[in-house]
mmCIF file of C-alpha atoms in Angstrom:
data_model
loop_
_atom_site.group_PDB
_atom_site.id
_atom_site.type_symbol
_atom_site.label_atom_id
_atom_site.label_comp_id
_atom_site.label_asym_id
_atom_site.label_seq_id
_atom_site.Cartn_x
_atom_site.Cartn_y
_atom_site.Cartn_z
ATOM 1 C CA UNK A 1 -70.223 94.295 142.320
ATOM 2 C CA UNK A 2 -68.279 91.324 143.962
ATOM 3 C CA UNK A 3 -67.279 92.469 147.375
ATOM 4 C CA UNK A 4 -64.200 90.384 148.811
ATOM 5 C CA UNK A 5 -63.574 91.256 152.161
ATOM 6 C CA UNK A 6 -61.131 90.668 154.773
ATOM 7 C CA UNK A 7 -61.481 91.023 158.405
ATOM 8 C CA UNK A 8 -58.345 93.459 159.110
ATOM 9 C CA UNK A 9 -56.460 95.672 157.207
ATOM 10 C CA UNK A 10 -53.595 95.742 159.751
ATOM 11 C CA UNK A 11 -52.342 92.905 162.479
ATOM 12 C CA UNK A 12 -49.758 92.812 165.068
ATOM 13 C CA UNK A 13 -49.088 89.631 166.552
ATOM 14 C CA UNK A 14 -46.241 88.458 168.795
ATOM 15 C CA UNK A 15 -44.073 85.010 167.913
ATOM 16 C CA UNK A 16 -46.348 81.839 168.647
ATOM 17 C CA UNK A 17 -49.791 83.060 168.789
ATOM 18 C CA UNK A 18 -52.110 81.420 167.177
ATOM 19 C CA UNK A 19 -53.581 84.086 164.584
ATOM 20 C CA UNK A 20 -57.087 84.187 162.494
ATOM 21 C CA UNK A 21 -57.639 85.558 159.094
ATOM 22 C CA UNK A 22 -61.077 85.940 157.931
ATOM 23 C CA UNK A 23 -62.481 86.264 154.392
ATOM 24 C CA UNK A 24 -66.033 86.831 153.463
ATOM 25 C CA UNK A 25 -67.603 86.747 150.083
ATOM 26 C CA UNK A 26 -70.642 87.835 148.939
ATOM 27 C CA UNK A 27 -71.510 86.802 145.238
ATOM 28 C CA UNK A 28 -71.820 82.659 145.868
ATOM 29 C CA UNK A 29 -68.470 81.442 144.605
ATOM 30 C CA UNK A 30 -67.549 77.971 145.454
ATOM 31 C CA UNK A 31 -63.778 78.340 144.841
ATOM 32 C CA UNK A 32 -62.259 80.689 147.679
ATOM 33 C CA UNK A 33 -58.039 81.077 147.861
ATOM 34 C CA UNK A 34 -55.302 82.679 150.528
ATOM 35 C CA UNK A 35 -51.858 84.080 149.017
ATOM 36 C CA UNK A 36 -49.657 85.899 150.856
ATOM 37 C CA UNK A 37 -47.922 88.806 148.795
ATOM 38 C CA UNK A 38 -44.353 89.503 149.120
ATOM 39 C CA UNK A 39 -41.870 92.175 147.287
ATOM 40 C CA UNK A 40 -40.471 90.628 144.364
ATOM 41 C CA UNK A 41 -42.148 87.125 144.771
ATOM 42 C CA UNK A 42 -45.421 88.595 143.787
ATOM 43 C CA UNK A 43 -48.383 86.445 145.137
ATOM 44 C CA UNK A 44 -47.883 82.607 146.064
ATOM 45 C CA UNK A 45 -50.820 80.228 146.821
ATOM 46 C CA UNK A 46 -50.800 78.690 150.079
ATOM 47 C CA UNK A 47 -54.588 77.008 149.841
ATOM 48 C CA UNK A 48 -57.411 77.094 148.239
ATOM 49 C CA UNK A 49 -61.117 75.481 148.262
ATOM 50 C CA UNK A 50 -63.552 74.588 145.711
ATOM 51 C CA UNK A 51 -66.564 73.879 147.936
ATOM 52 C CA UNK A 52 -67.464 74.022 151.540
ATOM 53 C CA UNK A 53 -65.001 71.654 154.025
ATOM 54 C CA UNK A 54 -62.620 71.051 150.958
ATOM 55 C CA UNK A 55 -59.403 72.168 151.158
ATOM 56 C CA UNK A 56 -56.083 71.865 148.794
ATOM 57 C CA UNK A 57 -52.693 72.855 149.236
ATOM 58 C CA UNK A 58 -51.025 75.691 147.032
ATOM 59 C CA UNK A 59 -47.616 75.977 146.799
ATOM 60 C CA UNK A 60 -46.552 76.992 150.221
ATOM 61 C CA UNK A 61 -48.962 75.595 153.283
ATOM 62 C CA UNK A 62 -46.217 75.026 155.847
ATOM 63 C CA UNK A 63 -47.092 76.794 159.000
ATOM 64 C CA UNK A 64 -50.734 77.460 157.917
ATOM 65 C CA UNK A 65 -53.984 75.388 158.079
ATOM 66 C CA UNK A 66 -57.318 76.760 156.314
ATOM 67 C CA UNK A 67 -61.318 76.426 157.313
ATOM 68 C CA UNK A 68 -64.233 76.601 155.551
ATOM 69 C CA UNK A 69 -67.465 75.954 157.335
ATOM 70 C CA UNK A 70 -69.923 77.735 155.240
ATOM 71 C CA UNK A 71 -69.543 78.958 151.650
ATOM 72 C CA UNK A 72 -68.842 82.489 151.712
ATOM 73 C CA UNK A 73 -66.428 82.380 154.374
ATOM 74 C CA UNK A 74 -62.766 80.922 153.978
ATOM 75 C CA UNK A 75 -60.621 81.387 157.313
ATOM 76 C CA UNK A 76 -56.610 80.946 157.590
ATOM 77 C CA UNK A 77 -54.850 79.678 160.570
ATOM 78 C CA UNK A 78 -51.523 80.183 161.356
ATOM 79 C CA UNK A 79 -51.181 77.846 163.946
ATOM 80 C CA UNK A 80 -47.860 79.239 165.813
ATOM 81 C CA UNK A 81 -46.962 83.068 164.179
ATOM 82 C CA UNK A 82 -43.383 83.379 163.643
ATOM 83 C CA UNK A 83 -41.581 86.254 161.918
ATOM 84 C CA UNK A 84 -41.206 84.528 158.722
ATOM 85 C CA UNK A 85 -44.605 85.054 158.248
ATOM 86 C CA UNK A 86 -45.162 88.458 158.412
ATOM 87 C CA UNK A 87 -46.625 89.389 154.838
ATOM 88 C CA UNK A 88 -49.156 91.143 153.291
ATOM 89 C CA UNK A 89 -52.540 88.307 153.344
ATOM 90 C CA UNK A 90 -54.886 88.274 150.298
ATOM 91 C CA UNK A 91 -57.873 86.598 149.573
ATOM 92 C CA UNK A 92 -59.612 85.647 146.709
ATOM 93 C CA UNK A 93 -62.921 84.335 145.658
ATOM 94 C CA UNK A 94 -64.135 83.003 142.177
ATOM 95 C CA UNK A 95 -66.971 80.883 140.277
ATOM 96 C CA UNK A 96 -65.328 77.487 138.828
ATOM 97 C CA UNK A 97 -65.223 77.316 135.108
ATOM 98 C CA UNK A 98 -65.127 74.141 133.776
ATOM 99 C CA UNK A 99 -61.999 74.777 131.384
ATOM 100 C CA UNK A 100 -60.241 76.966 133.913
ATOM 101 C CA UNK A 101 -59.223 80.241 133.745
ATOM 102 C CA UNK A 102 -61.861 82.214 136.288
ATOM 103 C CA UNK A 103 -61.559 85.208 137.164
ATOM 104 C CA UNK A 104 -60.500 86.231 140.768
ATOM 105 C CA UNK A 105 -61.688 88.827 142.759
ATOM 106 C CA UNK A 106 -59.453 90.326 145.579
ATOM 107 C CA UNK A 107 -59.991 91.648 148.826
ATOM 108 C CA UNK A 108 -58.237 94.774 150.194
ATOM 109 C CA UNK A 109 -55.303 91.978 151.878
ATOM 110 C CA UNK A 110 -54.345 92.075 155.669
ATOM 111 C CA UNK A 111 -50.843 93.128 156.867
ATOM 112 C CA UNK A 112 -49.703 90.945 159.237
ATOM 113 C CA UNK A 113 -46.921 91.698 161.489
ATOM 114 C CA UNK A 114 -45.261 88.946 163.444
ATOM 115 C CA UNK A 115 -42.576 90.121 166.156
ATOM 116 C CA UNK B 1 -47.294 72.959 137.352
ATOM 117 C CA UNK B 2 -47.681 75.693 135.928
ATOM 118 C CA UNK B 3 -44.707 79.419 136.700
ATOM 119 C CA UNK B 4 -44.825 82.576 135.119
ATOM 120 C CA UNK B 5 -41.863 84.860 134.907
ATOM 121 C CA UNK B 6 -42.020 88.885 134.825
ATOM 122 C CA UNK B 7 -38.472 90.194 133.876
ATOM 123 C CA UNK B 8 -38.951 93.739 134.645
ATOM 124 C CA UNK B 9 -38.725 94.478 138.494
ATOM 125 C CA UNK B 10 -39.182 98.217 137.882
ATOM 126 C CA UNK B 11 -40.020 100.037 135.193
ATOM 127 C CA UNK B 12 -39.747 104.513 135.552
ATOM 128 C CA UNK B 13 -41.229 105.936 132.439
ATOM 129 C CA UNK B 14 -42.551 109.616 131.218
ATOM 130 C CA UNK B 15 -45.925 110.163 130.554
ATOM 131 C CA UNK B 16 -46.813 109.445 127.052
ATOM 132 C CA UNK B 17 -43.919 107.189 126.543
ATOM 133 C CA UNK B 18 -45.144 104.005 125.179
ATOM 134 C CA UNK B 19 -44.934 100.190 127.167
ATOM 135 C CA UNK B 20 -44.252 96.425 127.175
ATOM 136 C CA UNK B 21 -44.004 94.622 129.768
ATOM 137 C CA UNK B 22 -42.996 91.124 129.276
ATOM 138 C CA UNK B 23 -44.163 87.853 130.704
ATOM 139 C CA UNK B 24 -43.448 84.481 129.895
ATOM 140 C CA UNK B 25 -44.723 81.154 131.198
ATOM 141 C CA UNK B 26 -43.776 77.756 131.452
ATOM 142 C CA UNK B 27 -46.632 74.854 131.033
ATOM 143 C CA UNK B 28 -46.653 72.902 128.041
ATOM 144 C CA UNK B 29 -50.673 72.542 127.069
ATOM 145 C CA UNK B 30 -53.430 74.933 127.340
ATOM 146 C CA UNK B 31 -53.437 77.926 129.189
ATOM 147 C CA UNK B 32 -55.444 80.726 130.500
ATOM 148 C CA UNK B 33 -53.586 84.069 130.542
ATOM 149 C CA UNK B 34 -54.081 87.297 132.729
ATOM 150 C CA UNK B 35 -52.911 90.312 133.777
ATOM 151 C CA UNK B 36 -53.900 91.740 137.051
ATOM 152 C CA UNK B 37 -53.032 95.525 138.387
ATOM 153 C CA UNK B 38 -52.757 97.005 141.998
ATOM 154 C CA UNK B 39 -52.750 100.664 142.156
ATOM 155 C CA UNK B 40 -51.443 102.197 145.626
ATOM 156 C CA UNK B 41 -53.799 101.071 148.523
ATOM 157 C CA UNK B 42 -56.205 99.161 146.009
ATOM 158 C CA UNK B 43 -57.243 95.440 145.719
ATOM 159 C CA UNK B 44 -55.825 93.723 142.827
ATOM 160 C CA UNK B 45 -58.090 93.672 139.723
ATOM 161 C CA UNK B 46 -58.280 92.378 136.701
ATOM 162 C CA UNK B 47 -56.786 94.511 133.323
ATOM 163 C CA UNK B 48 -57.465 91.883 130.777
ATOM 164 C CA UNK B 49 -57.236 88.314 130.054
ATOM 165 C CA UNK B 50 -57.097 85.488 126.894
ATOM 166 C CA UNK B 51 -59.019 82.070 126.877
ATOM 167 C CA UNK B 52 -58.671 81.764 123.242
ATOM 168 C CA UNK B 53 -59.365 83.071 119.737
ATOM 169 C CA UNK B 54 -57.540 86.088 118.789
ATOM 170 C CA UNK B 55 -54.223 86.723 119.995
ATOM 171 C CA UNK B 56 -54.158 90.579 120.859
ATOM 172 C CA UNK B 57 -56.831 90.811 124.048
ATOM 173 C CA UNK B 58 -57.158 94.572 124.518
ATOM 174 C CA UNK B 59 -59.085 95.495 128.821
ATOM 175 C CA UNK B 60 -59.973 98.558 129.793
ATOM 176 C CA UNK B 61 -57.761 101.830 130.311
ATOM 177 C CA UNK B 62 -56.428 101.402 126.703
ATOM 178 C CA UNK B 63 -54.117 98.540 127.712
ATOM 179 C CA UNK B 64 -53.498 95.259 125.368
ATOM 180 C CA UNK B 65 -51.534 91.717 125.275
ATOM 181 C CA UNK B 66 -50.795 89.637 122.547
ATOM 182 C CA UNK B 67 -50.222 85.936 123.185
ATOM 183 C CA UNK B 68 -47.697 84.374 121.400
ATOM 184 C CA UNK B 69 -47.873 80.471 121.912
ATOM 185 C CA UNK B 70 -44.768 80.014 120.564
ATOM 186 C CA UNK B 71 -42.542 82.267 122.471
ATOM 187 C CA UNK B 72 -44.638 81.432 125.852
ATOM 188 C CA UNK B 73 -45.642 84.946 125.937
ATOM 189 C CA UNK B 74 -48.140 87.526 126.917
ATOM 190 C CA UNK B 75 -46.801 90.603 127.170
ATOM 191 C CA UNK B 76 -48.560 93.645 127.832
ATOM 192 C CA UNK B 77 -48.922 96.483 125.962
ATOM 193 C CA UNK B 78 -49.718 100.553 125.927
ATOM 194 C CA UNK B 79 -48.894 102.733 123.215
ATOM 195 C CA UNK B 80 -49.065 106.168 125.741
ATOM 196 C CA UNK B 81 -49.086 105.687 129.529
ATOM 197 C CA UNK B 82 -50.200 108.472 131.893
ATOM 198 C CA UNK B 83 -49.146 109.115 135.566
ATOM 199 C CA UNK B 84 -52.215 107.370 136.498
ATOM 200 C CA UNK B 85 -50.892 104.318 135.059
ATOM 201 C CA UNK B 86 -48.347 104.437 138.088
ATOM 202 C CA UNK B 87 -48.988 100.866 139.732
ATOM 203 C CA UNK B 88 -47.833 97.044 140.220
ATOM 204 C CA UNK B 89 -48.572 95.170 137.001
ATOM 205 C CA UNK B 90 -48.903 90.842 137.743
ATOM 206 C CA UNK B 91 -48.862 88.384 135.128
ATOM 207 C CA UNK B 92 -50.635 85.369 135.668
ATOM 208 C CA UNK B 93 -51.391 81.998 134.286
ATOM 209 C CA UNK B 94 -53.497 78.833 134.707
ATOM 210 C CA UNK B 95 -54.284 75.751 132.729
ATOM 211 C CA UNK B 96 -57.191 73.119 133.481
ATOM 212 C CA UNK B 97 -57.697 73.975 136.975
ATOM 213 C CA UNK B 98 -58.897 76.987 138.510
ATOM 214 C CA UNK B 99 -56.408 77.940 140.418
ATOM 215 C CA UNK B 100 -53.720 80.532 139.503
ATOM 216 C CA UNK B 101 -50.224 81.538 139.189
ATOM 217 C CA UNK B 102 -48.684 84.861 139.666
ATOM 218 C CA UNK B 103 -45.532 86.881 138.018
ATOM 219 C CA UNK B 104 -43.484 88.161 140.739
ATOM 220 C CA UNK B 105 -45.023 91.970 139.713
ATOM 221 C CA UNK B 106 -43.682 94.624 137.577
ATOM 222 C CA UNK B 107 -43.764 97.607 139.227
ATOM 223 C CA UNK B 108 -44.186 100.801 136.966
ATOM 224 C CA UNK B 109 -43.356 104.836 137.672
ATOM 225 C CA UNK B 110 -44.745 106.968 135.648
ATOM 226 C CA UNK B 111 -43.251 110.737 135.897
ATOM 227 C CA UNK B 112 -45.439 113.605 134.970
#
């Protein structure tokens, strides 16, 4: 079984910290992607990667910056938390396909709190 | 790029009461088409999805879609839900690329 995981279920972090989101993958995919899941916006990209140091902007990257050093792990950076940002963080991993249309495989999602 | 559109916020059915959920999607060429489902306190995973061929794609639990390129549609189907079914239901779509787009959820009740 794929096994997506994510290094905290639950975060609390005050207004302009600097805040860490981990995501570790264990089945070899090269594409890796952070959403952040909202009630009644459902789940909007803010990056993804498709290899190791490659990164690409989703549809909402303001305020966050991504890393990915090795292949399996995919980090995301908020740079300065602010209370916008408090969300529910998922990540997902998945093998490319060359016509599109992988499947993606989800970890359990981190619930950050920003006050 | 590509947006996908659930209509249904929140849908509070009885068991054995049959279901559609619609979802429609706006990108004019080729698309891949999914449907994803979070049950309370799970990870998101996948119900069923259509590269091509037939139309009606049936994935597990006795759920269905039928794409219908000419109405932009794939809406999902089950003739008999149970209180199991009781979850967030996402729709989503992507063309070339491999990255995806997601329906803003459908959340269903089911009442025993």
């Amino acid at each position: 079984d794929v096994k997506v995981t994510q290094s905290s279920r639950y975060l609390v972090k005050r207004t302009g910290e600097k805040v860490f989101l981990e995501c570790v993958q264990d089945m070899d995919h090269e594409n890796m992607f952070w959403y952040r899941q909202d009630p009644g916006l459902g789940l909007r990209l803010i990056y993804f990667s498709y290899d190791v140091k490659m990164k690409e902007k989703g549809d909402i990257p303001e305020g966050y910056s991504v890393s990915r050093e090795k292949k399996e792990r995919f980090s995301l950076i908020l740079e300065s938390a602010s209370t916008n940002q408090t969300s529910m963080y998922l990540c997902a991993s998945s093998f490319p396909r060359r016509e599109g249309g992988a499947e993606q495989y989800f970890g359990p999602g981190t619930r950050l709190t920003v006050t | 790029a590509q947006s996908v559109s659930q209509h249904n916020h929140h849908v509070i059915l009885s068991e054995a009461a049959s279901l559609e959920l619609g979802c429609n999607y706006s990108y004019g060429g080729t698309v891949n088409l999914f449907w994803y489902v979070q049950y309370p306190g799970q990870h998101l995973q996948l119900l069923l999805k259509y590269f091509s061929g037939d139309p009606l794609v049936k994935g597990i639990k006795g759920f269905e879609a039928e794409f219908i390129k000419s109405k932009f549609s794939f809406n999902l189907r089950k003739p008999s839900v149970q209180w199991s079914d009781t979850a967030e239901y996402f729709c989503a779509v992507n063309a070339y690329n491999n990255d995806m787009r997601f329906g803003a959820g459908t959340r269903l009740t089911v009442k025993p």
